Short mmCIF file of C-alpha atoms in Angstrom, two decimals:
data_model
loop_
_atom_site.label_atom_id
_atom_site.label_comp_id
_atom_site.label_asym_id
_atom_site.label_seq_id
_atom_site.Cartn_x
_atom_site.Cartn_y
_atom_site.Cartn_z
CA GLN A 463 0.05 0.35 -0.36
CA VAL A 464 1.23 3.25 -0.69
CA THR A 465 1.25 6.00 1.91
CA LEU A 466 2.70 9.41 1.57
CA LYS A 467 3.26 11.96 5.42
CA GLU A 468 4.08 15.00 5.63
CA SER A 469 5.70 16.48 8.39
CA GLY A 470 6.83 19.82 9.37
CA PRO A 471 6.47 23.60 12.17
CA VAL A 472 2.99 23.88 11.76
CA LEU A 473 4.05 27.82 12.81
CA VAL A 474 7.05 29.98 11.39
CA LYS A 475 7.61 33.86 11.39
CA PRO A 476 8.12 35.77 8.83
CA THR A 477 11.45 35.54 6.72
CA GLU A 478 12.00 32.02 8.69
CA THR A 479 12.99 29.26 6.15
CA LEU A 480 10.70 26.50 5.90
CA THR A 481 11.78 22.50 6.03
CA LEU A 482 8.95 19.90 5.50
CA THR A 483 9.10 16.42 4.55
CA CYS A 484 8.05 14.35 2.95
CA THR A 485 7.71 9.97 3.74
CA VAL A 486 7.13 8.02 1.83
CA SER A 487 6.61 3.78 1.42
CA GLY A 488 4.78 1.41 -0.16
CA PHE A 489 6.63 2.17 -2.75
CA SER A 490 10.89 3.27 -3.41
CA LEU A 491 12.13 6.57 -4.53
CA SER A 492 14.79 4.76 -6.61
CA ASN A 493 12.08 3.18 -8.77
CA ALA A 494 13.05 3.93 -12.40
CA ARG A 495 9.54 6.76 -13.39
CA MET A 496 8.72 7.25 -9.91
CA GLY A 497 8.65 10.91 -8.68
CA VAL A 498 7.53 12.91 -6.44
CA SER A 499 5.59 16.95 -5.95
CA TRP A 500 4.65 18.96 -3.54
CA ILE A 501 1.43 21.53 -3.98
CA ARG A 502 -0.69 23.96 -1.69
CA GLN A 503 -4.03 25.47 -0.89
CA PRO A 504 -3.66 28.79 1.33
CA PRO A 505 -6.95 28.02 3.52
CA GLY A 506 -10.98 28.19 0.89
CA LYS A 507 -8.62 28.86 -2.57
CA ALA A 508 -7.31 26.51 -4.92
CA LEU A 509 -4.11 24.02 -5.35
CA GLU A 510 -1.15 25.69 -6.22
CA TRP A 511 1.82 24.06 -7.69
CA LEU A 512 5.17 24.21 -6.31
CA ALA A 513 7.89 21.40 -7.57
CA HIS A 514 8.58 17.94 -8.51
CA ILE A 515 11.41 16.12 -8.16
CA PHE A 516 12.14 12.90 -10.94
CA SER A 517 13.12 9.80 -10.36
CA THR A 518 16.40 10.62 -12.26
CA ASP A 519 16.43 13.36 -9.18
CA GLU A 520 16.25 16.23 -11.92
CA LYS A 521 14.03 19.12 -10.36
CA SER A 522 11.73 20.88 -11.77
CA SER A 523 10.58 24.26 -9.82
CA ASN A 524 6.83 27.16 -9.77
CA ARG A 525 8.58 29.56 -11.70
CA SER A 526 6.78 32.47 -9.21
CA LEU A 527 9.18 31.07 -6.19
CA ARG A 528 11.70 29.57 -8.35
CA SER A 529 14.42 32.32 -6.29
CA ARG A 530 12.77 30.35 -3.22
CA LEU A 531 12.33 27.07 -2.84
CA SER A 532 14.33 24.16 -3.44
CA ILE A 533 13.00 19.74 -3.19
CA SER A 534 15.67 17.63 -2.37
CA ARG A 535 15.64 13.92 -2.01
CA ASP A 536 16.95 10.62 0.43
CA THR A 537 16.39 7.89 -1.95
CA SER A 538 17.70 5.97 1.12
CA ARG A 539 15.12 7.23 3.33
CA GLY A 540 11.66 7.34 1.63
CA GLN A 541 12.39 11.15 1.43
CA VAL A 542 11.66 14.41 -0.28
CA VAL A 543 11.85 17.94 1.28
CA LEU A 544 11.10 20.83 0.33
CA THR A 545 12.21 24.08 1.73
CA LEU A 546 11.06 27.45 1.13
CA ALA A 547 12.84 30.86 2.54
CA TYR A 548 11.83 34.03 3.24
CA LEU A 549 8.30 33.19 4.13
CA ASP A 550 5.41 35.57 4.18
CA PRO A 551 2.03 35.59 5.28
CA MET A 552 0.69 34.37 2.46
CA ASP A 553 2.97 31.28 2.19
CA THR A 554 -0.11 30.61 5.09
CA GLY A 555 -1.68 27.37 3.23
CA THR A 556 -2.47 22.79 3.97
CA TYR A 557 1.24 21.02 2.29
CA TYR A 558 0.47 18.22 -0.43
CA CYS A 559 2.93 15.78 -1.15
CA ALA A 560 1.87 13.65 -4.56
CA ARG A 561 3.46 11.13 -6.33
CA LYS A 562 3.36 10.41 -10.16
CA MET A 563 5.05 8.97 -13.11
CA ASP A 564 7.99 10.61 -14.45
CA THR A 565 5.66 10.75 -17.89
CA ASP A 566 2.75 11.36 -15.97
CA ALA A 567 -0.01 13.86 -15.82
CA PHE A 568 -1.68 12.61 -13.14
CA TYR A 569 -1.62 12.25 -8.69
CA PRO A 570 -2.75 8.25 -8.13
CA ASP A 571 -1.53 9.24 -3.72
CA TRP A 572 -1.74 12.31 -2.02
CA GLY A 573 -0.68 12.27 1.18
CA GLN A 574 -2.56 13.74 4.52
CA GLY A 575 -1.54 17.47 4.38
CA THR A 576 0.50 19.57 6.78
CA LEU A 577 -0.74 22.96 7.78
CA VAL A 578 1.61 25.49 7.94
CA VAL A 579 1.18 29.34 9.73
CA VAL A 580 2.69 32.40 8.89
CA SER A 581 2.65 34.50 11.61
CA SER A 582 4.94 37.03 13.83
CA GLN B 946 -4.12 33.40 -11.07
CA SER B 947 -4.34 29.78 -12.08
CA VAL B 948 -2.83 28.48 -15.12
CA LEU B 949 -7.01 26.47 -15.87
CA THR B 950 -9.85 28.16 -15.84
CA GLN B 951 -13.08 26.35 -14.07
CA PRO B 952 -15.82 28.56 -13.34
CA PRO B 953 -16.08 28.58 -9.75
CA SER B 954 -19.31 26.81 -9.31
CA VAL B 955 -21.68 25.29 -10.58
CA SER B 956 -25.19 23.66 -9.39
CA ALA B 957 -28.27 21.24 -10.13
CA ALA B 958 -31.22 19.65 -8.04
CA PRO B 959 -30.12 15.74 -7.14
CA GLY B 960 -30.70 13.68 -10.00
CA GLN B 961 -29.64 15.81 -12.32
CA LYS B 962 -26.82 16.97 -14.42
CA VAL B 963 -23.65 19.08 -13.85
CA THR B 964 -20.83 19.89 -16.81
CA ILE B 965 -17.23 21.51 -15.09
CA SER B 966 -15.44 23.18 -18.57
CA CYS B 967 -11.04 23.62 -17.08
CA SER B 968 -9.70 26.00 -20.87
CA GLY B 969 -6.67 26.02 -20.89
CA GLY B 970 -3.90 25.64 -23.64
CA ARG B 971 -1.45 24.54 -26.16
CA TYR B 972 1.90 24.00 -23.88
CA ASN B 973 -0.31 22.14 -21.00
CA ILE B 974 -4.67 20.90 -22.14
CA GLY B 975 -3.71 21.11 -25.77
CA ASN B 976 -0.55 18.73 -25.43
CA HIS B 977 -1.03 16.73 -22.06
CA TYR B 978 -3.79 14.38 -20.95
CA VAL B 979 -6.37 15.87 -18.36
CA ALA B 980 -7.00 15.07 -15.05
CA TRP B 981 -9.74 15.96 -12.45
CA TYR B 982 -9.14 15.94 -8.35
CA GLN B 983 -12.47 15.88 -5.78
CA GLN B 984 -12.29 17.45 -2.31
CA PHE B 985 -14.21 17.58 0.71
CA PRO B 986 -13.24 20.30 3.40
CA GLY B 987 -10.64 19.08 4.97
CA THR B 988 -9.27 16.84 3.37
CA ALA B 989 -6.85 15.98 0.34
CA PRO B 990 -7.72 15.85 -2.92
CA LYS B 991 -8.65 12.54 -4.30
CA LEU B 992 -7.59 11.40 -8.09
CA LEU B 993 -11.50 11.30 -9.76
CA MET B 994 -10.18 10.73 -14.05
CA TYR B 995 -6.67 10.54 -15.69
CA GLY B 996 -5.37 10.61 -18.44
CA ASN B 997 -9.03 12.73 -19.99
CA ASP B 998 -11.53 9.98 -19.67
CA LYS B 999 -10.15 7.83 -17.34
CA ARG B 1000 -11.73 6.63 -14.10
CA PRO B 1001 -9.01 4.74 -10.89
CA SER B 1002 -11.10 1.84 -9.24
CA GLY B 1003 -13.40 3.22 -7.72
CA VAL B 1004 -15.16 5.61 -8.96
CA PRO B 1005 -18.58 5.72 -10.45
CA ASP B 1006 -19.30 5.83 -13.79
CA ARG B 1007 -21.74 8.82 -12.65
CA PHE B 1008 -18.52 10.50 -13.39
CA SER B 1009 -17.65 10.81 -16.77
CA GLY B 1010 -14.44 13.50 -18.23
CA SER B 1011 -14.00 14.36 -22.28
CA LYS B 1012 -11.36 16.74 -23.56
CA PHE B 1013 -10.89 18.71 -27.12
CA GLY B 1014 -8.32 20.74 -27.72
CA THR B 1015 -7.68 23.17 -25.63
CA SER B 1016 -11.34 22.25 -23.53
CA ALA B 1017 -11.45 19.40 -20.60
CA THR B 1018 -14.61 19.00 -19.36
CA LEU B 1019 -16.48 16.42 -16.86
CA ASP B 1020 -19.57 15.54 -16.50
CA ILE B 1021 -21.90 13.80 -13.21
CA THR B 1022 -25.39 12.50 -13.94
CA GLY B 1023 -26.65 11.30 -11.14
CA LEU B 1024 -25.67 14.16 -8.86
CA GLN B 1025 -26.91 12.96 -5.52
CA PRO B 1026 -26.08 14.79 -1.76
CA GLY B 1027 -22.65 13.53 -1.47
CA ASP B 1028 -20.97 15.09 -5.14
CA GLU B 1029 -20.87 18.07 -2.55
CA ALA B 1030 -17.09 19.06 -2.76
CA ASP B 1031 -14.19 21.38 -5.00
CA TYR B 1032 -13.14 19.49 -8.45
CA TYR B 1033 -9.81 20.58 -9.49
CA CYS B 1034 -8.53 19.83 -13.02
CA GLY B 1035 -5.01 19.65 -13.51
CA THR B 1036 -2.03 18.54 -16.31
CA TRP B 1037 1.31 19.61 -16.87
CA ASP B 1038 2.45 22.85 -18.96
CA SER B 1039 5.17 21.66 -21.38
CA SER B 1040 6.14 25.43 -21.77
CA LEU B 1041 6.90 25.78 -18.04
CA SER B 1042 8.15 22.44 -17.47
CA ALA B 1043 5.60 22.14 -14.42
CA GLY B 1044 1.98 20.77 -12.83
CA VAL B 1045 -0.89 23.52 -13.20
CA PHE B 1046 -4.33 23.20 -11.83
CA GLY B 1047 -7.62 24.66 -12.14
CA GLY B 1048 -8.87 27.96 -10.07
CA GLY B 1049 -11.62 24.62 -8.91
CA THR B 1050 -15.22 24.20 -9.08
CA LYS B 1051 -17.71 24.45 -5.98
CA VAL B 1052 -20.43 21.90 -7.10
CA THR B 1053 -23.54 22.56 -5.09
CA VAL B 1054 -26.43 19.86 -5.08
CA LEU B 1055 -29.78 22.05 -4.36
#
């Protein structure tokens, strides 16, 4: 059974750096053609795609956030890490990690999400 | 501002049909398969449709999808109170090299 679980701080201060971890099970990050994305959702708003790390370790990220955002993985630990720097209250929301095949355009499996509040 | 455009809301009486549209462009819907997600309040999105018109196991055939050119649609027939949720379309954009989603559509059963 495939599962993804996000973890990280709930409350962070403006200008600080957020680090979130997605721990996966039921599949391997070193499996050919399997990657993980981060997607967020501000309260009451739409889904916003943030970044994806491919099975090849190639990365892609949202252009509007690229200067503040990075994604990495530790295949031995089954973890994908998202960092977002210079936080602003507008970064408040639920952050999801989700799995997809590298060549697919859909996410069959999602984590439960983790709420992040940016406030002083 | 989402890359894909959806109506904010649609509604119909139980048993009726609703259609949700998703409009994009050449580099996203025009060049990639479309997926649809169903999201209830406080829960993660759930894959409802993939490959434009394919239902994952367990999704009722009351849900159907289609794509034409740079637009896609999700139809829900025989609307039920349990279908009240937010629905998002999504795909990949090869110009942005990024995933893209619509702004979401709230379905209300009158």
